[in-house]
Tab-separated table of C-alpha atoms in Angstrom:
chain	number	residue	atom	x	y	z
A	108	UNK	CA	0.000	0.000	0.000
A	109	UNK	CA	1.370	3.423	-0.996
A	110	UNK	CA	1.449	6.165	1.673
A	111	UNK	CA	-1.074	8.930	1.126
A	112	UNK	CA	0.419	12.010	-0.438
A	113	UNK	CA	-0.543	15.602	0.090
A	114	UNK	CA	-2.752	16.977	-2.680
A	115	UNK	CA	-1.481	20.485	-3.469
A	116	UNK	CA	-4.756	21.353	-5.207
A	117	UNK	CA	-6.441	21.309	-1.793
A	118	UNK	CA	-4.130	23.942	-0.286
A	119	UNK	CA	-1.768	23.536	2.626
A	120	UNK	CA	-2.135	20.528	4.899
A	121	UNK	CA	-4.254	21.505	7.910
A	122	UNK	CA	-2.604	22.273	11.253
A	123	UNK	CA	-3.797	23.615	14.597
A	124	UNK	CA	-1.659	26.768	14.546
A	125	UNK	CA	-2.327	28.765	11.387
A	126	UNK	CA	-4.197	27.799	8.221
A	127	UNK	CA	-1.584	29.670	6.193
A	128	UNK	CA	1.460	27.922	7.707
A	129	UNK	CA	3.006	24.778	6.263
A	130	UNK	CA	4.020	22.317	8.969
A	131	UNK	CA	5.726	19.122	7.761
A	132	UNK	CA	6.888	16.012	9.581
A	133	UNK	CA	6.032	15.590	13.238
A	134	UNK	CA	7.485	18.530	15.143
A	135	UNK	CA	6.933	18.854	18.870
A	136	UNK	CA	5.458	22.289	19.566
A	137	UNK	CA	4.910	23.410	23.153
A	138	UNK	CA	1.713	24.944	24.514
A	139	UNK	CA	1.224	28.665	24.118
A	140	UNK	CA	3.329	28.864	20.966
A	141	UNK	CA	1.997	31.136	18.228
A	142	UNK	CA	2.884	30.618	14.552
A	143	UNK	CA	2.285	33.358	11.981
A	144	UNK	CA	1.090	33.039	8.407
A	145	UNK	CA	3.334	32.023	5.517
A	146	UNK	CA	5.749	30.110	7.744
A	147	UNK	CA	7.444	26.808	6.948
A	148	UNK	CA	7.967	24.549	9.946
A	149	UNK	CA	9.963	21.487	8.803
A	150	UNK	CA	9.896	18.646	11.290
A	151	UNK	CA	11.164	15.981	8.885
A	152	UNK	CA	14.568	15.696	10.606
A	153	UNK	CA	13.306	16.241	14.133
A	154	UNK	CA	12.107	19.539	15.511
A	155	UNK	CA	11.261	20.706	19.018
A	156	UNK	CA	9.770	24.150	19.606
A	157	UNK	CA	9.335	25.071	23.262
A	158	UNK	CA	6.508	26.617	25.240
A	159	UNK	CA	5.293	30.164	24.707
A	160	UNK	CA	7.268	30.963	21.553
A	161	UNK	CA	6.184	33.549	18.970
A	162	UNK	CA	7.158	32.656	15.412
A	163	UNK	CA	6.449	35.622	13.132
A	164	UNK	CA	5.147	35.559	9.580
A	165	UNK	CA	7.388	34.216	6.842
A	166	UNK	CA	9.768	32.330	9.140
A	167	UNK	CA	11.407	29.124	7.902
A	168	UNK	CA	12.613	26.575	10.470
A	169	UNK	CA	14.374	23.642	8.811
A	170	UNK	CA	15.584	20.245	9.959
A	171	UNK	CA	16.868	18.954	6.625
A	172	UNK	CA	19.096	20.057	3.741
A	173	UNK	CA	19.445	18.974	0.116
A	174	UNK	CA	22.745	20.792	-0.523
A	175	UNK	CA	25.103	17.791	-0.313
A	176	UNK	CA	22.680	15.607	-2.288
A	177	UNK	CA	22.324	18.199	-5.043
A	178	UNK	CA	26.008	19.093	-5.421
A	179	UNK	CA	27.099	15.441	-5.348
A	180	UNK	CA	24.768	14.629	-8.270
A	181	UNK	CA	22.476	12.663	-5.939
A	182	UNK	CA	25.271	10.460	-4.521
A	183	UNK	CA	24.100	11.322	-0.990
A	184	UNK	CA	20.651	11.245	0.611
A	185	UNK	CA	18.931	14.204	2.251
A	186	UNK	CA	20.802	15.342	5.323
A	187	UNK	CA	18.735	15.635	8.489
A	188	UNK	CA	19.544	17.071	11.901
A	189	UNK	CA	17.268	17.857	14.814
A	190	UNK	CA	16.561	21.532	15.354
A	191	UNK	CA	15.635	22.767	18.849
A	192	UNK	CA	14.035	26.042	19.872
A	193	UNK	CA	13.841	26.700	23.639
A	194	UNK	CA	10.941	28.135	25.628
A	195	UNK	CA	9.794	31.761	25.192
A	196	UNK	CA	11.810	32.447	22.037
A	197	UNK	CA	10.754	35.245	19.677
A	198	UNK	CA	11.584	34.726	15.993
A	199	UNK	CA	11.131	37.825	13.817
A	200	UNK	CA	9.547	37.980	10.369
A	201	UNK	CA	11.313	36.174	7.537
A	202	UNK	CA	14.063	34.718	9.717
A	203	UNK	CA	15.563	31.426	8.549
A	204	UNK	CA	16.807	28.796	10.995
A	205	UNK	CA	18.773	26.005	9.328
A	206	UNK	CA	18.992	22.355	10.401
A	207	UNK	CA	20.745	21.252	13.543
A	208	UNK	CA	20.439	24.627	15.242
A	209	UNK	CA	19.803	24.944	18.976
A	210	UNK	CA	18.355	28.244	20.201
A	211	UNK	CA	18.325	28.742	23.958
A	212	UNK	CA	15.279	29.871	25.931
A	213	UNK	CA	14.296	33.547	26.190
A	214	UNK	CA	16.167	34.488	23.006
A	215	UNK	CA	15.314	36.764	20.089
A	216	UNK	CA	16.113	35.947	16.471
A	217	UNK	CA	15.788	39.287	14.653
A	218	UNK	CA	13.697	39.741	11.529
A	219	UNK	CA	15.508	38.552	8.391
A	220	UNK	CA	18.283	36.777	10.293
A	221	UNK	CA	19.747	33.561	8.877
A	222	UNK	CA	20.914	31.175	11.598
A	223	UNK	CA	23.422	28.797	9.998
A	224	UNK	CA	23.367	24.987	10.266
A	225	UNK	CA	24.368	23.506	13.614
A	226	UNK	CA	24.542	26.882	15.352
A	227	UNK	CA	24.235	26.935	19.147
A	228	UNK	CA	22.649	30.099	20.485
A	229	UNK	CA	22.851	30.393	24.299
A	230	UNK	CA	19.783	31.299	26.368
A	231	UNK	CA	18.898	35.012	26.590
A	232	UNK	CA	20.647	35.889	23.321
A	233	UNK	CA	19.765	38.522	20.736
A	234	UNK	CA	20.903	37.342	17.301
A	235	UNK	CA	20.676	39.254	14.028
A	236	UNK	CA	22.199	39.411	10.576
A	237	UNK	CA	23.173	37.232	7.659
A	238	UNK	CA	24.719	35.059	8.883
A	239	UNK	CA	23.204	35.596	12.326
A	240	UNK	CA	25.588	36.675	15.053
A	241	UNK	CA	25.017	37.068	18.774
A	242	UNK	CA	24.738	40.797	19.468
A	243	UNK	CA	24.216	40.722	23.228
A	244	UNK	CA	22.661	39.014	26.225
A	245	UNK	CA	19.048	39.763	27.139
A	246	UNK	CA	19.244	38.328	30.639
A	247	UNK	CA	19.254	41.696	32.431
A	248	UNK	CA	16.480	43.042	30.168
A	249	UNK	CA	14.217	40.071	30.865
A	250	UNK	CA	14.866	40.297	34.614
A	251	UNK	CA	14.034	44.034	34.558
A	252	UNK	CA	10.825	43.441	32.558
A	253	UNK	CA	9.702	40.780	35.034
A	254	UNK	CA	10.488	43.051	37.986
A	255	UNK	CA	8.621	45.973	36.398
A	256	UNK	CA	5.599	43.755	35.815
A	257	UNK	CA	5.599	42.694	39.484
A	258	UNK	CA	5.510	46.338	40.574
A	259	UNK	CA	2.489	46.954	38.282
A	260	UNK	CA	0.502	44.384	40.250
């Protein structure tokens, strides 16, 4: 028996996050995570997205690559590597996160950033650019925001 294939004439495969997002494979996505329209969430190589993340419109999160297969004239299979996004991570519009990346909790990936394969971004990091580079720690900012919120109560 052949596996059922997605019929492109019927639009994107349905998902519980956004009708205009394409989610492939079987990613693990934590509660409270929001996914914007026109995103590609590729769980084919293993993907874990933590709790309470915001993934803006147009983001691509990948867990596979065809580069080696293509350039070797198909001598190699697809490469796959698990990608992990920690809890409470904000990913700006049109950012690209390539396979094998680990992004620590409470981090920001700036709009348009390209996080290269197998990158390790520590918790509380602000990353931006092409290729993405760590600009600074957000740990003091997050602590100050939490403290300010407590005083509002």
